[in-house]
XYZ file of C-alpha atoms in Angstrom:
658
model
C -4.565 -55.410 -26.232
C -5.633 -54.019 -29.597
C -9.068 -53.131 -28.211
C -7.462 -51.568 -25.128
C -5.191 -49.507 -27.335
C -8.118 -48.290 -29.432
C -10.166 -47.327 -26.404
C -7.301 -45.498 -24.704
C -6.446 -43.767 -27.987
C -10.004 -42.457 -28.213
C -9.688 -41.177 -24.637
C -6.343 -39.576 -25.480
C -7.638 -37.854 -28.614
C -10.667 -36.574 -26.700
C -8.275 -35.028 -24.172
C -5.723 -33.856 -26.731
C -8.015 -31.510 -28.673
C -9.133 -29.311 -25.741
C -5.619 -29.560 -24.305
C -4.211 -27.992 -27.467
C -7.053 -25.476 -27.564
C -6.166 -24.391 -24.041
C -2.823 -23.129 -25.362
C -4.703 -20.835 -27.767
C -6.557 -18.813 -25.149
C -5.272 -15.583 -26.639
C -7.389 -16.139 -29.759
C -10.767 -16.931 -28.185
C -12.032 -16.477 -24.649
C -13.656 -19.939 -24.602
C -10.241 -21.543 -25.047
C -9.253 -19.920 -21.751
C -11.997 -21.898 -20.010
C -10.452 -25.130 -21.287
C -7.242 -24.229 -19.435
C -8.887 -24.794 -16.073
C -9.629 -28.439 -16.932
C -6.028 -29.153 -17.858
C -5.690 -31.608 -14.977
C -8.400 -33.789 -16.515
C -6.856 -33.493 -19.969
C -3.572 -34.634 -18.430
C -5.287 -37.670 -16.903
C -6.808 -38.569 -20.281
C -3.425 -38.289 -21.986
C -1.830 -40.409 -19.265
C -4.478 -43.098 -19.854
C -3.605 -43.097 -23.567
C 0.095 -43.360 -22.708
C -0.484 -46.368 -20.458
C -2.599 -48.037 -23.153
C 0.130 -47.529 -25.757
C 2.780 -48.925 -23.419
C 0.698 -52.002 -22.622
C 0.057 -52.548 -26.344
C 3.764 -51.997 -27.042
C 3.066 -49.233 -29.531
C 6.284 -47.273 -29.101
C 5.501 -44.453 -31.507
C 2.109 -43.900 -29.962
C 3.665 -44.083 -26.513
C 6.222 -41.426 -27.484
C 3.457 -39.244 -28.907
C 1.305 -39.495 -25.791
C 4.336 -38.981 -23.566
C 5.103 -35.699 -25.347
C 1.497 -34.553 -25.090
C 1.421 -35.478 -21.395
C 4.646 -33.575 -20.799
C 3.141 -30.377 -22.247
C 0.486 -30.474 -19.546
C 2.677 -31.934 -16.833
C 5.116 -29.028 -16.789
C 2.290 -26.819 -15.523
C 1.103 -29.299 -12.894
C 4.409 -30.581 -11.490
C 5.137 -27.460 -9.354
C 2.038 -28.234 -7.293
C 3.164 -31.710 -6.255
C 3.970 -31.957 -2.520
C 7.746 -32.282 -2.583
C 9.182 -32.499 0.965
C 11.955 -30.011 0.240
C 9.387 -27.212 -0.050
C 8.703 -27.231 3.697
C 9.795 -24.011 5.418
C 11.095 -23.901 8.976
C 9.151 -22.203 11.750
C 10.400 -18.655 12.408
C 11.558 -16.963 15.552
C 9.758 -13.719 14.641
C 6.103 -12.714 14.338
C 3.613 -14.984 12.585
C 0.725 -13.664 10.488
C -2.341 -15.937 10.583
C -4.942 -15.247 7.905
C -8.062 -16.965 6.632
C -10.248 -16.521 3.581
C -13.797 -17.703 3.034
C -16.190 -17.214 0.150
C -19.418 -17.301 2.162
C -21.717 -17.526 -0.883
C -24.581 -15.052 -0.791
C -27.128 -17.862 -1.147
C -25.471 -20.167 1.403
C -28.185 -22.680 2.426
C -26.469 -23.477 5.752
C -25.233 -20.200 7.274
C -25.047 -21.778 10.730
C -22.086 -23.897 9.603
C -20.157 -20.814 8.505
C -20.962 -18.964 11.741
C -19.864 -21.939 13.840
C -16.614 -22.140 11.890
C -15.920 -18.445 12.456
C -16.573 -18.820 16.174
C -13.882 -21.467 16.616
C -11.455 -20.186 13.966
C -7.892 -19.789 15.323
C -6.900 -16.882 13.062
C -6.212 -13.218 13.789
C -7.747 -11.842 10.596
C -10.243 -13.338 8.168
C -11.249 -12.103 4.717
C -14.875 -12.754 3.765
C -16.150 -12.623 0.185
C -19.719 -12.680 -1.107
C -20.448 -10.960 2.194
C -23.863 -9.317 2.437
C -25.231 -6.946 5.107
C -27.180 -9.915 6.462
C -23.958 -11.900 6.855
C -22.366 -9.082 8.872
C -25.464 -8.810 11.037
C -25.370 -12.552 11.758
C -21.638 -12.462 12.557
C -22.054 -9.571 14.990
C -24.996 -11.324 16.643
C -23.111 -14.628 16.945
C -20.688 -13.352 19.605
C -17.833 -10.990 20.398
C -15.066 -12.971 18.675
C -14.653 -10.564 15.729
C -14.815 -6.891 14.880
C -15.111 -5.403 11.400
C -11.871 -3.774 10.223
C -13.199 -2.795 6.779
C -16.258 -3.813 4.795
C -18.328 -3.149 1.698
C -21.184 -5.644 2.133
C -23.488 -6.209 -0.821
C -26.317 -8.492 -1.757
C -24.339 -9.830 -4.722
C -21.029 -11.715 -5.112
C -18.938 -8.509 -4.934
C -19.544 -7.942 -1.193
C -16.376 -8.101 0.907
C -15.249 -7.654 4.529
C -12.141 -8.011 6.694
C -12.644 -9.163 10.280
C -10.086 -8.726 13.061
C -9.978 -10.893 16.164
C -10.707 -8.842 19.265
C -8.110 -10.913 21.118
C -5.296 -11.837 18.691
C -2.887 -14.640 19.450
C -0.208 -13.755 21.987
C 2.634 -14.670 19.619
C 1.240 -12.798 16.623
C 3.542 -9.784 16.854
C 1.605 -7.966 14.122
C -0.423 -4.773 14.391
C -3.133 -3.747 11.945
C -2.151 -0.163 11.083
C -5.133 0.469 8.826
C -7.638 -1.228 6.554
C -9.784 0.257 3.823
C -12.054 -0.583 0.918
C -10.570 0.258 -2.478
C -12.076 0.090 -5.932
C -10.552 -1.969 -8.689
C -10.732 -0.714 -12.265
C -14.260 0.691 -12.747
C -14.615 -0.318 -16.406
C -16.739 -3.341 -15.548
C -18.786 -1.900 -12.687
C -18.392 -1.603 -8.938
C -15.516 -3.930 -8.003
C -14.500 -3.438 -4.340
C -11.388 -4.932 -2.784
C -9.881 -4.562 0.679
C -6.397 -3.285 1.433
C -4.842 -3.637 4.905
C -1.402 -2.811 6.308
C 0.210 -4.948 9.023
C 3.321 -3.821 10.904
C 5.700 -6.002 12.885
C 9.421 -6.412 13.581
C 10.170 -3.140 11.801
C 8.644 -4.350 8.524
C 5.314 -4.097 6.756
C 3.015 -6.605 5.081
C 0.121 -5.294 3.015
C -2.888 -7.481 2.234
C -5.156 -7.234 -0.789
C -8.497 -8.987 -0.445
C -9.253 -9.803 -4.069
C -12.288 -11.304 -5.838
C -11.831 -11.578 -9.597
C -14.674 -11.865 -12.054
C -15.761 -15.246 -13.397
C -14.624 -15.687 -17.025
C -17.899 -17.282 -18.167
C -18.663 -14.795 -20.944
C -16.586 -12.655 -23.252
C -17.347 -9.502 -21.256
C -16.603 -11.122 -17.910
C -13.437 -12.663 -19.303
C -12.249 -9.193 -20.285
C -13.243 -8.000 -16.827
C -11.153 -10.707 -15.200
C -8.164 -9.707 -17.332
C -8.561 -6.128 -16.115
C -8.879 -7.291 -12.490
C -5.628 -9.212 -12.847
C -3.845 -6.253 -14.449
C -5.004 -4.037 -11.587
C -3.776 -6.552 -8.986
C -0.427 -6.853 -10.769
C 0.098 -3.085 -10.710
C -0.923 -2.997 -7.051
C 1.600 -5.691 -6.091
C 4.414 -4.015 -7.999
C 3.710 -0.734 -6.205
C 3.934 -2.448 -2.833
C 7.212 -4.171 -3.675
C 8.630 -0.885 -4.957
C 7.720 0.655 -1.613
C 9.539 -1.965 0.450
C 6.385 -3.748 1.608
C 5.633 -7.455 1.334
C 2.326 -7.994 -0.499
C -0.190 -10.784 0.022
C -3.057 -11.178 -2.459
C -5.736 -13.389 -0.929
C -9.116 -14.369 -2.293
C -11.230 -16.031 -4.953
C -9.257 -15.634 -8.185
C -11.783 -17.654 -10.219
C -8.811 -19.331 -11.865
C -6.726 -22.455 -11.514
C -3.013 -21.976 -10.770
C -1.957 -23.454 -14.112
C -4.072 -21.009 -16.151
C -2.078 -18.548 -18.256
C -3.586 -15.438 -16.660
C -2.790 -16.622 -13.162
C 0.773 -17.574 -14.096
C 1.269 -14.231 -15.839
C 0.022 -12.347 -12.779
C 2.315 -14.295 -10.465
C 5.342 -13.845 -12.721
C 4.923 -10.177 -13.598
C 4.003 -9.141 -10.066
C 7.046 -10.931 -8.643
C 4.985 -13.039 -6.215
C 5.055 -16.676 -5.101
C 2.131 -19.086 -5.157
C 1.529 -20.376 -1.631
C 0.079 -23.560 -3.157
C 3.373 -24.575 -4.795
C 4.566 -27.886 -3.391
C 1.426 -28.446 -1.338
C -0.763 -30.489 -3.674
C -3.860 -29.483 -5.608
C -6.130 -28.446 -2.695
C -9.265 -28.117 -4.822
C -11.595 -25.595 -3.182
C -14.557 -25.478 -5.611
C -17.210 -26.743 -6.179
C -17.791 -28.470 -2.852
C -20.629 -30.545 -4.332
C -18.089 -32.611 -6.305
C -15.787 -35.237 -4.785
C -12.395 -33.935 -3.660
C -10.334 -35.111 -6.675
C -12.736 -33.366 -9.068
C -12.629 -29.954 -7.359
C -10.595 -27.103 -8.819
C -8.214 -24.857 -6.838
C -9.551 -21.358 -7.554
C -9.057 -19.738 -4.109
C -5.475 -18.578 -3.726
C -2.866 -16.665 -1.765
C 0.059 -15.053 -3.588
C 2.833 -13.799 -1.296
C 5.812 -11.486 -1.631
C 9.383 -12.791 -1.994
C 10.253 -11.688 1.540
C 7.643 -13.927 3.181
C 7.814 -17.585 4.167
C 4.708 -19.747 3.884
C 4.463 -21.888 7.017
C 0.989 -23.258 6.378
C -1.435 -23.291 3.492
C -4.416 -25.611 3.735
C -8.155 -25.795 3.222
C -10.730 -25.605 5.974
C -13.917 -27.628 6.486
C -17.174 -27.287 4.591
C -19.134 -24.215 5.744
C -22.299 -24.534 3.648
C -20.762 -22.543 0.787
C -19.757 -23.906 -2.611
C -16.157 -22.965 -1.663
C -13.901 -24.357 1.039
C -12.111 -21.814 3.269
C -8.385 -21.216 2.880
C -6.048 -20.962 5.891
C -2.692 -19.219 5.500
C 0.191 -18.694 7.926
C 3.197 -16.631 6.844
C 6.291 -15.243 8.525
C 9.016 -12.813 7.575
C 11.845 -14.093 5.436
C 15.090 -12.412 4.360
C 15.018 -8.647 3.932
C 15.071 -7.634 0.275
C 17.925 -5.409 -0.852
C 15.852 -2.460 -2.067
C 14.431 -0.156 -0.962
C 16.897 0.105 1.911
C 15.573 0.628 5.426
C 17.654 1.999 8.259
C 15.965 1.131 11.576
C 17.423 2.331 14.857
C 16.779 0.373 18.024
C 17.372 3.472 20.122
C 14.654 5.370 18.223
C 12.049 2.611 17.861
C 9.532 4.657 19.836
C 10.069 7.776 17.745
C 7.944 8.970 14.864
C 10.177 10.718 12.333
C 8.643 13.894 10.902
C 11.629 16.003 9.838
C 14.130 15.441 7.025
C 16.690 17.860 5.607
C 19.783 17.823 3.433
C 22.860 19.996 3.787
C 24.894 21.553 0.982
C 27.713 19.153 1.891
C 25.450 16.152 1.230
C 24.768 15.432 4.899
C 21.315 14.146 5.846
C 19.380 15.119 8.951
C 16.303 13.577 10.586
C 14.220 14.518 13.593
C 11.268 13.077 15.439
C 9.430 12.623 18.682
C 11.161 11.621 21.893
C 13.912 14.194 21.377
C 15.471 12.294 18.464
C 17.902 14.096 16.143
C 20.032 12.119 13.665
C 22.781 12.996 11.198
C 24.327 10.997 8.351
C 27.572 12.056 6.688
C 27.633 9.228 4.124
C 24.375 9.594 2.241
C 22.263 7.600 4.682
C 24.397 4.455 4.915
C 25.024 5.100 8.611
C 23.462 7.476 11.106
C 24.625 9.146 14.300
C 22.264 10.182 17.057
C 23.002 13.731 18.169
C 22.683 15.230 21.643
C 19.352 17.046 21.658
C 18.112 19.826 23.924
C 15.550 18.893 26.559
C 13.008 20.900 28.540
C 13.750 22.127 32.047
C 11.600 19.346 33.500
C 13.608 16.729 31.589
C 10.911 15.988 29.002
C 11.887 15.509 25.370
C 10.964 17.817 22.530
C 9.115 16.731 19.401
C 11.218 17.820 16.410
C 9.104 18.277 13.285
C 11.158 20.496 10.976
C 14.829 21.085 10.158
C 16.799 23.636 8.142
C 20.485 23.125 7.292
C 22.792 25.930 6.151
C 26.432 26.076 5.117
C 29.157 26.067 7.746
C 27.524 23.580 10.114
C 24.611 25.871 10.987
C 21.366 23.975 11.680
C 17.893 24.911 12.926
C 15.580 22.406 14.617
C 11.909 23.210 15.180
C 10.256 21.657 18.235
C 6.457 21.632 18.081
C 4.015 21.477 20.945
C 1.564 23.566 22.970
C 2.801 26.810 24.460
C 6.470 26.876 25.411
C 6.991 23.363 24.025
C 7.205 25.110 20.634
C 10.760 26.391 20.179
C 13.473 26.957 17.594
C 16.929 25.614 18.444
C 20.096 26.633 16.613
C 23.432 24.851 16.291
C 26.618 26.256 14.767
C 28.756 23.134 15.233
C 26.908 20.515 13.210
C 24.458 19.541 15.936
C 26.960 18.961 18.762
C 25.422 21.703 20.882
C 22.233 23.748 20.686
C 21.038 27.184 21.741
C 17.461 28.382 21.941
C 16.689 30.967 19.245
C 12.929 31.406 19.747
C 10.385 30.275 22.327
C 6.654 30.498 21.763
C 5.485 33.269 24.110
C 1.791 32.384 23.844
C 0.369 29.603 26.004
C -2.360 29.074 23.394
C 0.121 28.994 20.513
C 1.584 26.024 18.640
C 4.404 26.259 16.077
C 3.656 24.337 12.854
C 6.623 24.760 10.494
C 9.224 27.038 8.940
C 10.770 27.624 5.508
C 13.792 29.590 4.252
C 14.844 31.326 1.061
C 18.367 30.602 -0.250
C 19.630 33.945 1.107
C 18.797 32.933 4.692
C 15.527 34.813 5.156
C 12.883 32.657 6.768
C 9.272 32.425 7.890
C 7.670 30.451 10.717
C 3.949 30.009 11.231
C 1.837 28.709 14.090
C -1.755 28.226 15.191
C -4.021 31.234 15.759
C -3.529 33.357 18.857
C -6.305 35.828 19.669
C -7.999 35.006 16.363
C -4.952 35.527 14.117
C -2.351 33.067 12.836
C 1.065 33.718 14.382
C 3.731 34.334 11.718
C 7.372 35.134 12.483
C 10.080 36.502 10.153
C 13.842 35.988 10.380
C 16.374 37.935 8.272
C 19.437 35.947 9.354
C 19.050 32.141 9.178
C 16.974 32.005 12.333
C 19.341 33.884 14.648
C 16.654 36.473 15.366
C 12.888 36.527 14.885
C 10.198 39.196 14.643
C 6.468 38.548 14.687
C 4.386 39.849 11.794
C 1.833 42.361 13.158
C -1.630 40.809 13.546
C -3.054 43.649 11.454
C -1.159 42.276 8.431
C -2.958 38.927 8.713
C -6.503 37.946 7.691
C -8.496 36.786 10.696
C -8.611 33.064 11.377
C -12.024 31.489 10.871
C -13.782 29.525 13.639
C -12.257 26.062 14.037
C -9.338 26.860 11.691
C -5.772 25.890 12.597
C -2.507 24.631 11.131
C -0.892 21.179 11.208
C 2.615 20.451 12.449
C 2.609 17.239 10.438
C 6.108 17.489 8.998
C 6.883 21.165 8.705
C 5.579 21.060 5.147
C 2.612 23.331 5.743
C 4.662 26.382 4.708
C 6.623 27.003 1.491
C 8.645 29.795 -0.125
C 9.696 30.378 -3.743
C 11.080 33.136 -5.945
C 12.361 36.269 -4.246
C 9.504 37.058 -1.857
C 6.598 34.645 -2.387
C 5.362 32.491 0.485
C 2.391 30.269 1.340
C 1.032 28.328 4.308
C -2.058 26.106 4.547
C -4.668 25.432 7.214
C -7.361 22.940 8.144
C -10.149 22.063 10.533
C -13.550 23.623 9.954
C -12.004 25.930 7.333
C -9.334 24.937 4.808
C -7.425 27.816 3.258
C -4.096 28.874 1.815
C -2.464 32.092 3.027
C -0.141 33.728 0.492
C 2.316 36.602 0.577
C 4.131 38.392 -2.250
C 6.338 40.618 -0.079
C 8.400 38.236 1.993
C 5.718 37.637 4.615
C 5.022 41.250 5.563
C 1.366 41.034 4.454
C -0.960 38.131 3.635
C -4.142 37.221 1.755
C -6.214 34.037 2.074
C -8.085 31.815 -0.394
C -10.183 28.686 0.080
C -8.809 25.253 -0.752
C -11.011 22.431 -2.141
C -9.707 19.819 0.325
C -11.320 17.690 3.031
C -12.578 19.687 5.986
C -14.845 19.372 9.004
C -13.175 17.479 11.850
C -10.091 18.900 13.540
C -7.998 16.129 11.949
C -8.861 17.109 8.358
C -7.551 19.808 6.075
C -4.438 20.849 4.152
C -1.217 19.501 5.662
C 1.483 20.516 3.179
C 2.095 22.806 0.218
C 4.819 23.227 -2.411
C 5.343 25.757 -5.217
C 7.849 25.865 -8.047
C 9.543 28.981 -9.408
C 6.834 29.363 -12.070
C 4.083 29.818 -9.487
C 2.613 26.341 -9.930
C 1.790 24.590 -6.704
C 0.070 21.684 -5.003
C -1.577 21.511 -1.590
C -2.184 18.066 -0.073
C -3.935 16.685 2.982
C -7.036 14.733 3.938
C -8.026 13.283 7.306
C -5.062 12.132 9.400
C -7.245 9.976 11.656
C -8.453 8.037 8.607
C -5.350 7.886 6.400
C -6.696 5.182 4.096
C -10.043 6.860 3.461
C -10.436 8.244 -0.085
C -11.471 11.877 -0.337
C -10.401 15.348 -1.383
C -6.676 15.071 -0.770
C -4.986 17.389 -3.292
C -5.470 20.647 -5.187
C -3.405 22.410 -7.865
C -2.820 26.081 -8.639
C -1.218 27.555 -11.723
C -1.365 31.213 -10.701
C 0.614 31.414 -7.488
C -2.232 30.291 -5.246
C -4.984 32.706 -6.307
C -7.225 29.917 -7.637
C -7.209 26.165 -7.059
C -8.421 23.104 -8.937
C -9.220 19.898 -7.009
C -7.237 16.823 -8.043
C -8.646 13.312 -7.972
C -5.776 10.823 -7.879
C -6.595 7.227 -8.721
C -5.114 6.136 -5.384
C -6.849 8.441 -2.923
C -5.431 8.546 0.608
C -4.216 11.044 3.189
C -1.017 12.901 2.236
C 1.093 14.707 4.838
C 4.021 16.028 2.787
C 4.811 17.301 -0.707
C 7.967 18.584 -2.416
C 8.891 19.987 -5.806
C 10.573 17.358 -7.953
C 13.772 17.921 -9.922
C 12.861 18.161 -13.578
C 9.402 19.511 -12.778
C 6.310 18.246 -11.045
C 5.646 17.261 -7.455
C 6.009 14.222 -5.212
C 3.674 13.728 -2.237
C 3.715 11.185 0.577
C 1.491 9.988 3.416
C 1.286 6.999 5.781
C -0.394 4.823 3.128
C 1.924 5.662 0.231
C 3.266 8.309 -2.098
C 2.145 9.762 -5.427
C 3.755 11.709 -8.275
C 2.209 14.618 -10.171
C 3.399 16.535 -13.201
C 3.694 20.327 -13.224
C -0.011 20.670 -14.095
C -1.173 18.401 -11.306
C -1.851 15.316 -13.409
C -1.120 12.082 -11.578
C 1.782 10.083 -12.977
C 2.389 6.360 -12.810
C 4.410 4.708 -10.091
C 3.943 4.409 -6.376
C 6.145 5.341 -3.426
C 6.403 3.887 0.072
C 4.409 5.485 2.851
C 5.744 7.779 5.548
C 5.324 11.131 7.234
C 7.812 13.173 5.233
C 9.793 12.907 1.988
C 13.182 14.289 0.953
C 14.686 14.186 -2.540
C 18.436 14.458 -3.001
C 20.294 16.678 -5.434
C 19.026 16.083 -8.956
C 16.484 13.573 -7.643
C 18.936 10.706 -7.983
C 18.151 9.531 -4.447
C 15.268 9.958 -2.061
C 14.328 9.226 1.528
C 11.048 8.699 3.347
C 10.766 8.929 7.136
C 7.897 7.582 9.162
C 6.734 5.930 12.358
C 8.503 3.225 14.349
C 11.885 4.933 13.975
C 12.298 3.922 10.330
C 14.074 5.739 7.533
C 13.652 4.327 4.044
C 15.917 5.086 1.113
C 14.051 4.942 -2.190
C 15.435 4.703 -5.728
C 15.861 8.085 -7.361
C 15.010 9.294 -10.858
C 16.748 11.597 -13.287
C 13.299 13.058 -13.967
C 10.435 12.584 -11.533
C 7.969 14.098 -14.006
C 8.148 11.206 -16.477
């Protein structure tokens, strides 16, 4: 027994030193590497504990028990306790897969065969080269590429979508795009994808962190993790459920991984499901480390999390199935079954605190209690019974409301109500079959402007002196000629803005992107170019906002490619005479922008929202996506409206410029 005790003590001491060093990772990057072998240190300490117990050395046994406990607290959450099983849902199920293909995979046929028979709807591929994509496309018609940045090195990445998803999936891929992680340590692509189902949204981040095998790469991994943490927190703040899937190059008990999970507010899908070592495949199963992971949002239930078969790579694939769990309390969504087919594009607030929303399918809504409950209003319809598409609203005192219907020719109309939306009268009908109303805006004294697409080579602009009761068209001679392929966008009525006593602006897009400005209440206009995306009919400036100091922002992009980075914003400090392009860190299509209480601007698009200070500098924070944004009095509350008949209340700020 004495010899056994000595031998096991030597084993224990050999495990104890690196085990203690692993707790000091903040002092030296090599100590962080020792963290990943903590399972083996725990085994060595357990051997020493057993030896001390057999030799009846109580003090040694107590010592080794304490040392084992220090490691065990990090490993116990992974043990497969039965109570961690989650019941199958009645709603939609999201089936995902992840595979690190390995650029130098010696047996690519095994990976291709696995992909052919894989029963998933979407699969994330890492270390994906152009040759891998070529082989996948040649192997059959099972998959199509949703987003990809293939490379001949380990940073290549792609997201594949099944051409025929499972019948019970219930999820729709709204968009997918390649994004760049922090550029400090080189080109680091990731993939972001938005899934919609059951009135909720799940957003996926395909993530491949750097290997911490040198001091520089260890710092790079820390930056990758910080970027992923900020990304997850933005999604949760926007009411979406995040999933981070990929090769983290870390074990789940490592301090960086635990910090990411804790600070981002996510759950480890591996918890309660055993070790599931995924790398390196060349070693026997018990010696492999779990470095491929899936972190999920608190509103998701993990139904399945397991490893796939060997595919010739040094990693095993990861299979994940999640479903929707309880709805989180904030932000607060207000879905309406009767408007599920409507896309909301109009939001307005009355002086009495009432909220108004409008959208396609003839939908008009009113809330008298700050958005806690909504009433659908009777809406005017065309003579043939078709519904109007309401894209802008203006609310005045005394129950007077204007609703702008947008569409070709006579489908563009202004309706007026004097009884809080109970009945409506037509105030203006587009007289031009080639015309299309795009938006209107009003000064506090009731004067207003409406603009529409060019007719006979000139943008149609209308003036109202009396809250929209009567309208007069601005003479074409007072307008600069429209350029070939130039038009406006009726995205959310935000393409026109007014400020001060007589200043006004509206923006255009298509083959020419310009801002038209007036200093005399819309009687005469001048035009200036905007440094925003242009070319296709779907690209250009979609919205503009100016403060009382003459500082303004125009936003846009390409509406058919909302997740594509590009020239999406420009700032002016001189009332719109000159413009400076802005380059937000998160570049995506923006369809609406408003002035923020306390200074600055807030913009929103289908992918998300951004904040800018009064000089156009991007501020921290991230807002949920939608078509149009409304901020309440003082900015203490806000609302975003978007597709699928959803209104989303967002937390307000006393100052949006901080």
